[in-house]
């Protein structure tokens, strides 16, 4: 088997992290947005944001919000990350389409789930 080449970005490439945080979490049957459910005393989304901030600066992290967007944005206000609204929520692909203008200046985008720390 032939070894594969490392296809990582060139030095100086701009990287963004887009965090999917717009879903309703209907299977949880909860009044809270899924990404705001707490684990270890912090919302799920806070754990994901903390991990993202270890990779890129806050201004390169974007949370895509939709369901209860104001509550989610308020909960993450002190992090310094950006937000894009997905309205209406039509799935993952649509969320990234909504965020495309905000992500257009980046060479690569890492997509994370806001409910999976």
PDB file of C-alpha atoms in Angstrom:
ATOM      1  CA  UNK A   1       0.000   0.000   0.000  1.00  0.00           C
ATOM      2  CA  UNK A   2       1.306   3.396  -0.959  1.00  0.00           C
ATOM      3  CA  UNK A   3       1.710   5.934   1.905  1.00  0.00           C
ATOM      4  CA  UNK A   4      -0.587   8.947   1.708  1.00  0.00           C
ATOM      5  CA  UNK A   5       0.735  12.471   1.622  1.00  0.00           C
ATOM      6  CA  UNK A   6       0.002  14.902   4.401  1.00  0.00           C
ATOM      7  CA  UNK A   7      -2.636  17.219   2.964  1.00  0.00           C
ATOM      8  CA  UNK A   8      -2.631  19.750   5.775  1.00  0.00           C
ATOM      9  CA  UNK A   9      -2.922  23.416   4.896  1.00  0.00           C
ATOM     10  CA  UNK A  10       0.046  25.486   3.849  1.00  0.00           C
ATOM     11  CA  UNK A  11       1.762  27.585   6.505  1.00  0.00           C
ATOM     12  CA  UNK A  12      -0.167  30.785   7.020  1.00  0.00           C
ATOM     13  CA  UNK A  13      -3.493  29.293   5.897  1.00  0.00           C
ATOM     14  CA  UNK A  14      -6.453  30.834   7.716  1.00  0.00           C
ATOM     15  CA  UNK A  15      -8.506  28.311   9.670  1.00  0.00           C
ATOM     16  CA  UNK A  16     -11.958  28.833  11.138  1.00  0.00           C
ATOM     17  CA  UNK A  17     -14.026  26.599  13.373  1.00  0.00           C
ATOM     18  CA  UNK A  18     -17.780  26.454  12.781  1.00  0.00           C
ATOM     19  CA  UNK A  19     -19.786  24.991  15.647  1.00  0.00           C
ATOM     20  CA  UNK A  20     -23.218  23.566  14.860  1.00  0.00           C
ATOM     21  CA  UNK A  21     -25.490  24.860  17.650  1.00  0.00           C
ATOM     22  CA  UNK A  22     -28.845  25.523  15.971  1.00  0.00           C
ATOM     23  CA  UNK A  23     -30.760  22.291  16.609  1.00  0.00           C
ATOM     24  CA  UNK A  24     -33.807  21.826  18.793  1.00  0.00           C
ATOM     25  CA  UNK A  25     -32.759  18.560  20.398  1.00  0.00           C
ATOM     26  CA  UNK A  26     -36.311  17.246  20.153  1.00  0.00           C
ATOM     27  CA  UNK A  27     -35.343  13.735  21.303  1.00  0.00           C
ATOM     28  CA  UNK A  28     -34.385  15.182  24.690  1.00  0.00           C
ATOM     29  CA  UNK A  29     -37.947  16.426  25.252  1.00  0.00           C
ATOM     30  CA  UNK A  30     -36.560  19.389  27.172  1.00  0.00           C
ATOM     31  CA  UNK A  31     -37.446  23.061  27.399  1.00  0.00           C
ATOM     32  CA  UNK A  32     -33.729  23.923  27.099  1.00  0.00           C
ATOM     33  CA  UNK A  33     -31.746  24.045  23.854  1.00  0.00           C
ATOM     34  CA  UNK A  34     -29.674  20.880  23.579  1.00  0.00           C
ATOM     35  CA  UNK A  35     -26.349  22.755  23.535  1.00  0.00           C
ATOM     36  CA  UNK A  36     -27.202  24.446  26.849  1.00  0.00           C
ATOM     37  CA  UNK A  37     -27.668  21.200  28.792  1.00  0.00           C
ATOM     38  CA  UNK A  38     -24.932  21.044  31.403  1.00  0.00           C
ATOM     39  CA  UNK A  39     -22.202  18.491  31.936  1.00  0.00           C
ATOM     40  CA  UNK A  40     -19.662  19.099  34.659  1.00  0.00           C
ATOM     41  CA  UNK A  41     -21.333  22.380  35.606  1.00  0.00           C
ATOM     42  CA  UNK A  42     -21.011  23.943  32.134  1.00  0.00           C
ATOM     43  CA  UNK A  43     -23.206  23.910  29.012  1.00  0.00           C
ATOM     44  CA  UNK A  44     -22.210  21.354  26.371  1.00  0.00           C
ATOM     45  CA  UNK A  45     -21.473  24.219  23.992  1.00  0.00           C
ATOM     46  CA  UNK A  46     -19.055  25.817  26.480  1.00  0.00           C
ATOM     47  CA  UNK A  47     -16.962  22.636  26.448  1.00  0.00           C
ATOM     48  CA  UNK A  48     -16.856  22.645  22.637  1.00  0.00           C
ATOM     49  CA  UNK A  49     -15.957  26.356  22.536  1.00  0.00           C
ATOM     50  CA  UNK A  50     -13.150  25.780  25.056  1.00  0.00           C
ATOM     51  CA  UNK A  51     -11.719  23.019  22.850  1.00  0.00           C
ATOM     52  CA  UNK A  52     -12.004  25.219  19.740  1.00  0.00           C
ATOM     53  CA  UNK A  53     -10.160  28.047  21.480  1.00  0.00           C
ATOM     54  CA  UNK A  54      -7.197  25.727  21.957  1.00  0.00           C
ATOM     55  CA  UNK A  55      -6.915  25.507  18.164  1.00  0.00           C
ATOM     56  CA  UNK A  56      -7.740  29.012  16.887  1.00  0.00           C
ATOM     57  CA  UNK A  57      -8.345  32.468  18.411  1.00  0.00           C
ATOM     58  CA  UNK A  58     -11.896  33.407  19.426  1.00  0.00           C
ATOM     59  CA  UNK A  59     -12.408  35.662  16.396  1.00  0.00           C
ATOM     60  CA  UNK A  60     -11.980  32.563  14.183  1.00  0.00           C
ATOM     61  CA  UNK A  61     -14.692  30.564  15.986  1.00  0.00           C
ATOM     62  CA  UNK A  62     -18.275  30.848  14.767  1.00  0.00           C
ATOM     63  CA  UNK A  63     -21.326  29.254  16.397  1.00  0.00           C
ATOM     64  CA  UNK A  64     -24.266  28.655  14.089  1.00  0.00           C
ATOM     65  CA  UNK A  65     -27.372  29.215  16.205  1.00  0.00           C
ATOM     66  CA  UNK A  66     -31.072  28.858  15.492  1.00  0.00           C
ATOM     67  CA  UNK A  67     -33.408  27.334  18.065  1.00  0.00           C
ATOM     68  CA  UNK A  68     -33.474  29.657  21.098  1.00  0.00           C
ATOM     69  CA  UNK A  69     -30.682  31.638  19.425  1.00  0.00           C
ATOM     70  CA  UNK A  70     -30.879  34.512  21.911  1.00  0.00           C
ATOM     71  CA  UNK A  71     -30.436  32.176  24.895  1.00  0.00           C
ATOM     72  CA  UNK A  72     -27.536  30.351  23.285  1.00  0.00           C
ATOM     73  CA  UNK A  73     -25.825  33.597  22.255  1.00  0.00           C
ATOM     74  CA  UNK A  74     -26.289  35.076  25.713  1.00  0.00           C
ATOM     75  CA  UNK A  75     -24.834  31.979  27.383  1.00  0.00           C
ATOM     76  CA  UNK A  76     -21.678  32.202  25.230  1.00  0.00           C
ATOM     77  CA  UNK A  77     -21.391  36.006  25.227  1.00  0.00           C
ATOM     78  CA  UNK A  78     -18.194  36.198  27.266  1.00  0.00           C
ATOM     79  CA  UNK A  79     -16.244  33.823  25.022  1.00  0.00           C
ATOM     80  CA  UNK A  80     -15.507  36.315  22.232  1.00  0.00           C
ATOM     81  CA  UNK A  81     -16.710  33.970  19.480  1.00  0.00           C
ATOM     82  CA  UNK A  82     -18.955  35.042  16.600  1.00  0.00           C
ATOM     83  CA  UNK A  83     -22.489  33.943  15.829  1.00  0.00           C
ATOM     84  CA  UNK A  84     -24.520  33.321  12.674  1.00  0.00           C
ATOM     85  CA  UNK A  85     -28.252  32.620  12.701  1.00  0.00           C
ATOM     86  CA  UNK A  86     -29.787  29.759  10.789  1.00  0.00           C
ATOM     87  CA  UNK A  87     -33.446  30.543  10.237  1.00  0.00           C
ATOM     88  CA  UNK A  88     -35.314  28.342   9.621  1.00  0.00           C
ATOM     89  CA  UNK A  89     -33.389  25.264  10.702  1.00  0.00           C
ATOM     90  CA  UNK A  90     -33.142  22.978   7.682  1.00  0.00           C
ATOM     91  CA  UNK A  91     -30.296  20.707   8.687  1.00  0.00           C
ATOM     92  CA  UNK A  92     -26.530  20.649   8.767  1.00  0.00           C
ATOM     93  CA  UNK A  93     -25.916  21.499   5.121  1.00  0.00           C
ATOM     94  CA  UNK A  94     -28.255  24.469   5.314  1.00  0.00           C
ATOM     95  CA  UNK A  95     -26.511  25.669   8.494  1.00  0.00           C
ATOM     96  CA  UNK A  96     -23.179  25.766   6.700  1.00  0.00           C
ATOM     97  CA  UNK A  97     -24.783  27.541   3.735  1.00  0.00           C
ATOM     98  CA  UNK A  98     -26.036  30.221   6.157  1.00  0.00           C
ATOM     99  CA  UNK A  99     -22.516  30.581   7.558  1.00  0.00           C
ATOM    100  CA  UNK A 100     -20.757  30.578   4.175  1.00  0.00           C
ATOM    101  CA  UNK A 101     -20.519  34.380   3.851  1.00  0.00           C
ATOM    102  CA  UNK A 102     -18.896  34.667   7.299  1.00  0.00           C
ATOM    103  CA  UNK A 103     -16.491  31.821   6.488  1.00  0.00           C
ATOM    104  CA  UNK A 104     -15.568  32.903   2.951  1.00  0.00           C
ATOM    105  CA  UNK A 105     -12.234  34.484   3.956  1.00  0.00           C
ATOM    106  CA  UNK A 106     -10.845  31.246   5.366  1.00  0.00           C
ATOM    107  CA  UNK A 107      -8.750  28.618   3.603  1.00  0.00           C
ATOM    108  CA  UNK A 108     -10.134  25.778   5.691  1.00  0.00           C
ATOM    109  CA  UNK A 109     -13.031  25.271   8.088  1.00  0.00           C
ATOM    110  CA  UNK A 110     -13.293  22.715  10.850  1.00  0.00           C
ATOM    111  CA  UNK A 111     -16.913  21.831  11.643  1.00  0.00           C
ATOM    112  CA  UNK A 112     -17.760  20.720  15.170  1.00  0.00           C
ATOM    113  CA  UNK A 113     -20.976  19.601  16.782  1.00  0.00           C
ATOM    114  CA  UNK A 114     -22.074  21.895  19.604  1.00  0.00           C
ATOM    115  CA  UNK A 115     -23.529  19.036  21.621  1.00  0.00           C
ATOM    116  CA  UNK A 116     -20.517  16.713  21.607  1.00  0.00           C
ATOM    117  CA  UNK A 117     -17.745  17.980  23.868  1.00  0.00           C
TER     118      UNK A 117
END
